[in-house]
Coordinates of C-alpha atoms in Angstrom, one line a residue:
M33 CA 0.0 -0.1 -0.2
N34 CA 3.0 2.7 1.1
A35 CA 4.6 1.7 -2.7
L36 CA 0.9 2.4 -4.0
A37 CA 0.4 5.6 -2.0
R38 CA 3.8 6.6 -3.3
H39 CA 3.5 6.0 -6.8
R40 CA 0.0 7.7 -6.8
Y41 CA 1.4 11.1 -5.6
H42 CA 4.2 12.1 -6.5
R43 CA 6.7 14.6 -5.5
A44 CA 6.5 16.3 -8.3
A45 CA 2.5 16.7 -8.1
P46 CA 2.3 19.7 -6.2
V47 CA 4.4 21.4 -8.5
V48 CA 2.3 20.2 -12.0
L49 CA -0.6 21.0 -9.9
V50 CA 0.1 24.7 -9.5
L51 CA 1.3 25.1 -13.1
L52 CA -1.9 23.7 -14.5
L53 CA -3.8 26.0 -12.2
L54 CA -1.7 29.2 -13.3
A55 CA -2.7 28.4 -17.2
L56 CA -6.3 28.2 -15.7
V57 CA -6.0 31.5 -14.6
T58 CA -4.3 33.0 -17.4
G59 CA -6.6 31.7 -19.8
V60 CA -10.1 32.7 -18.0
A61 CA -7.9 36.4 -17.8
A62 CA -7.4 36.4 -21.4
A63 CA -11.1 35.2 -22.7
V64 CA -12.2 37.5 -20.4
S65 CA -9.7 40.5 -21.8
N66 CA -10.9 38.9 -25.4
A67 CA -14.6 39.3 -24.7
S68 CA -14.4 42.7 -23.5
S69 CA -12.4 43.8 -26.7
A70 CA -15.6 42.4 -28.9
E71 CA -18.4 43.9 -27.3
A72 CA -16.4 47.4 -27.2
A73 CA -15.8 46.5 -31.2
T74 CA -19.3 45.8 -31.2
T75 CA -20.9 49.0 -29.7
A76 CA -18.7 50.9 -32.1
T77 CA -19.1 48.4 -34.9
A78 CA -23.1 48.7 -34.3
D79 CA -23.3 52.5 -34.1
D80 CA -21.2 52.8 -37.3
A81 CA -23.5 50.4 -38.7
A82 CA -26.6 52.6 -37.8
E83 CA -24.9 56.0 -39.3
G84 CA -24.7 54.0 -42.2
Q85 CA -27.8 52.4 -42.5
K86 CA -29.3 56.0 -42.4
L87 CA -26.9 57.2 -45.2
F88 CA -27.5 53.8 -47.5
A89 CA -31.5 55.3 -47.3
A90 CA -30.7 58.4 -48.5
N91 CA -28.3 57.9 -51.5
C92 CA -28.2 54.0 -52.0
A93 CA -31.7 52.7 -50.9
S94 CA -33.9 54.2 -54.3
C95 CA -31.6 51.7 -56.3
H96 CA -30.4 48.7 -54.3
G97 CA -34.3 49.1 -51.9
L98 CA -34.7 49.6 -48.5
D99 CA -33.7 46.7 -46.7
A100 CA -30.2 46.6 -49.5
T101 CA -31.9 43.1 -51.2
G102 CA -31.9 44.8 -54.6
T103 CA -34.4 45.8 -57.5
E104 CA -35.2 43.8 -60.6
G105 CA -33.0 45.2 -63.3
V106 CA -31.6 47.6 -61.6
A107 CA -29.1 47.5 -58.8
P108 CA -28.0 43.7 -57.2
S109 CA -28.5 42.8 -53.7
L110 CA -25.9 44.2 -51.0
V111 CA -26.6 41.2 -48.5
G112 CA -23.5 39.0 -48.2
V113 CA -21.0 41.3 -50.2
G114 CA -18.8 42.8 -47.4
A115 CA -17.1 45.5 -45.9
A116 CA -14.8 45.3 -49.1
A117 CA -16.8 45.7 -51.8
V118 CA -18.6 48.7 -50.7
D119 CA -15.3 50.3 -49.3
F120 CA -14.2 49.7 -53.3
Q121 CA -17.4 50.3 -55.2
V122 CA -17.8 54.0 -52.8
G123 CA -14.3 54.8 -52.4
T124 CA -13.3 55.2 -55.8
G125 CA -16.7 56.9 -56.7
R126 CA -18.4 54.1 -59.0
M127 CA -21.1 54.3 -56.7
P128 CA -23.3 56.0 -56.7
M129 CA -23.3 55.8 -60.5
Q130 CA -23.0 58.9 -62.4
S131 CA -25.1 57.2 -65.4
S132 CA -26.2 54.0 -66.2
G133 CA -23.9 52.2 -68.6
P134 CA -22.0 48.9 -69.7
Q135 CA -20.5 49.5 -66.8
A136 CA -19.8 52.0 -63.5
I137 CA -17.0 54.8 -64.1
A138 CA -14.8 55.6 -61.3
K139 CA -15.0 59.0 -60.5
R140 CA -14.5 61.4 -56.9
P141 CA -15.7 59.6 -54.6
Q142 CA -19.1 61.6 -53.1
F143 CA -18.5 60.5 -49.7
T144 CA -15.5 61.2 -46.8
A145 CA -13.7 58.7 -45.6
E146 CA -15.8 58.1 -42.4
E147 CA -18.9 58.0 -44.3
I148 CA -17.0 55.0 -46.6
S149 CA -16.6 53.0 -43.2
Q150 CA -19.7 53.6 -42.1
L151 CA -21.8 52.3 -45.0
A152 CA -19.5 49.6 -44.8
A153 CA -20.0 48.6 -41.5
Y154 CA -23.6 48.4 -41.9
V155 CA -24.1 46.6 -45.8
A156 CA -21.5 44.0 -43.6
S157 CA -23.8 43.9 -40.9
L158 CA -26.4 42.4 -43.3
G159 CA -24.4 39.4 -44.0
A160 CA -20.6 37.8 -44.0
G161 CA -18.5 39.0 -46.6
P162 CA -15.0 39.8 -47.0
A163 CA -13.8 42.6 -44.9
I164 CA -11.8 45.4 -45.4
P165 CA -7.8 44.4 -45.9
T166 CA -5.5 45.2 -42.9
E167 CA -2.6 48.3 -44.0
E168 CA 0.4 45.0 -43.7
Q169 CA -1.5 43.0 -46.4
V170 CA -1.6 45.7 -48.2
D171 CA 1.6 47.3 -47.8
P172 CA 4.1 46.5 -51.2
E173 CA 7.1 47.1 -49.3
L174 CA 6.3 44.0 -47.5
G175 CA 6.0 41.8 -51.0
D176 CA 7.8 40.2 -53.7
P177 CA 7.2 42.1 -56.8
A178 CA 8.9 39.5 -59.0
N179 CA 7.0 37.0 -57.9
G180 CA 3.8 39.3 -58.3
M181 CA 4.8 39.7 -62.1
E182 CA 4.1 36.2 -62.6
L183 CA 0.6 36.4 -60.8
F184 CA -0.1 38.9 -62.5
R185 CA 0.6 38.2 -66.1
T186 CA -0.9 34.6 -65.2
N187 CA -3.9 36.0 -63.9
C188 CA -5.0 40.0 -64.7
A189 CA -2.4 40.6 -67.6
M190 CA -5.2 39.4 -70.4
C191 CA -7.2 42.2 -69.3
H192 CA -5.1 45.0 -68.0
G193 CA -2.2 44.7 -69.8
S194 CA 1.2 43.2 -69.1
V195 CA 1.9 46.6 -66.7
G196 CA -1.7 47.3 -65.6
G197 CA -2.2 49.9 -68.0
G198 CA -5.7 48.5 -69.1
G199 CA -7.3 47.6 -72.2
A200 CA -10.8 47.2 -73.9
L201 CA -13.6 43.9 -73.2
T202 CA -16.2 43.5 -75.6
Q203 CA -19.8 45.4 -75.6
G204 CA -19.0 48.6 -74.4
K205 CA -17.2 47.4 -71.1
Y206 CA -13.1 48.0 -70.6
A207 CA -10.2 46.7 -67.7
P208 CA -8.9 50.0 -66.1
N209 CA -5.8 51.2 -65.7
L210 CA -3.9 50.3 -62.7
W211 CA -1.1 52.8 -62.0
E212 CA -3.3 55.5 -59.7
T213 CA -5.7 52.7 -57.8
T214 CA -4.6 52.5 -54.3
P215 CA -3.1 49.2 -53.0
T216 CA -6.4 48.4 -50.3
H217 CA -8.5 49.2 -54.1
I218 CA -6.5 46.4 -55.8
Y219 CA -6.7 44.1 -53.0
E220 CA -10.3 44.7 -52.6
A221 CA -10.9 44.3 -56.4
M222 CA -9.1 41.0 -56.5
L223 CA -11.2 40.2 -53.0
T224 CA -15.1 41.0 -54.9
G225 CA -14.6 40.8 -58.6
P226 CA -16.5 44.4 -59.8
Q227 CA -17.4 44.6 -63.2
S228 CA -16.3 41.5 -65.0
M229 CA -13.5 41.1 -62.9
P230 CA -13.2 37.8 -61.5
V231 CA -13.3 36.6 -57.8
F232 CA -9.8 35.7 -56.7
N233 CA -10.1 34.2 -53.3
D234 CA -7.4 33.1 -51.1
A235 CA -7.6 29.7 -52.7
N236 CA -6.6 31.1 -56.4
I237 CA -4.1 33.8 -54.8
D238 CA -3.0 33.5 -51.0
P239 CA -3.1 37.1 -49.2
E240 CA 1.0 36.8 -49.7
G241 CA 0.5 36.8 -53.1
K242 CA -1.9 39.2 -53.4
R243 CA 0.7 41.6 -51.9
D244 CA 3.2 40.5 -54.1
I245 CA 1.1 41.5 -57.3
I246 CA 0.7 45.2 -55.5
A247 CA 4.2 45.1 -55.0
Y248 CA 4.4 44.6 -58.9
L249 CA 2.2 47.0 -59.7
K250 CA 3.4 49.7 -57.6
A251 CA 7.2 49.2 -59.3
Q252 CA 5.8 50.4 -62.6
D253 CA 5.3 53.9 -60.6
E254 CA 9.2 54.4 -60.6
G255 CA 9.4 55.2 -64.3
S256 CA 11.0 53.5 -67.3
P257 CA 14.9 52.6 -67.7
G258 CA 14.6 52.8 -70.9
G259 CA 13.4 56.5 -71.3
L260 CA 9.9 56.8 -72.7
R261 CA 7.5 54.7 -72.2
L262 CA 5.5 54.6 -75.7
G263 CA 2.4 53.4 -73.9
T264 CA 4.5 50.8 -72.3
I265 CA 3.3 47.8 -74.0
G266 CA 6.6 46.2 -75.0
P267 CA 9.3 46.3 -77.3
V268 CA 6.7 45.8 -80.4
A269 CA 5.5 49.9 -79.5
E270 CA 9.5 50.9 -79.6
G271 CA 10.1 48.7 -82.5
M272 CA 7.3 50.1 -84.6
W273 CA 8.3 53.8 -83.3
G274 CA 11.9 53.1 -84.9
W275 CA 10.9 51.8 -87.9
L276 CA 8.3 54.3 -88.6
V277 CA 11.1 57.1 -87.7
A278 CA 13.7 55.7 -89.4
L279 CA 11.7 54.8 -92.5
G280 CA 10.5 58.6 -92.5
L281 CA 14.2 59.7 -92.6
I282 CA 14.9 57.3 -95.4
I283 CA 12.0 58.5 -97.3
A284 CA 12.4 62.1 -97.0
S285 CA 15.6 62.2 -97.2
T286 CA 15.0 60.5 -100.5
V287 CA 12.9 62.7 -101.6
W288 CA 15.0 66.2 -101.0
I289 CA 17.8 64.8 -102.7
G290 CA 15.8 63.7 -106.1
A291 CA 13.8 67.1 -105.8
R292 CA 17.9 68.8 -105.7
S293 CA 19.0 66.4 -108.4
S294 CA 16.4 67.4 -110.7

């Protein structure tokens, strides 16, 4: 019996029990702290959503409906599109639309940054959807431009051009120039797939890949090491201009020599 008791009550048992109790207390304290933070965030979001609902009713409900479920043949439902879609569409001035057409045209935003955040909070409260990316997720300094170039030319260049200069699509639509688009809006466009653009979720291009694409596009702002950009569509345009200038000079000199000799 003594041997069994010694086996059951090891001398290290008190230390183990103290460590377990400390871990339990720490876990409970962390849970309480997180719950308090979450409650505070929920309260702030609820306040923003309430203000956003007022803005929505005054500026968006005529097309999307008072409950944001859309109107047939006019505007789609916004339930489940997430805050990122609102931040992109309203932050780039595409919404509210200036006029009907094949696609919404980017223009100066009609709302302040605070109002856009409130509208986004309201739409996000209607259903789960992509959230607005963090500053770290869109920081081009943390991305790899070389990998971003490969991803961009594989997934995006067929519409936006090899360096993001944009291009024409069918039925009056077009892929816009990306050189002046903010990193946040580029990320949100990949998340939400606006206009004719497909959605690139994290299964298609992971967050690091999206940041690499942003780094590649922002690298285009550093200028052209070869001189004039000529539309930055590559050696074809440069070669064409070379031939035009060279042939033009040859033809002009030939005409001049022929006129002089006659």
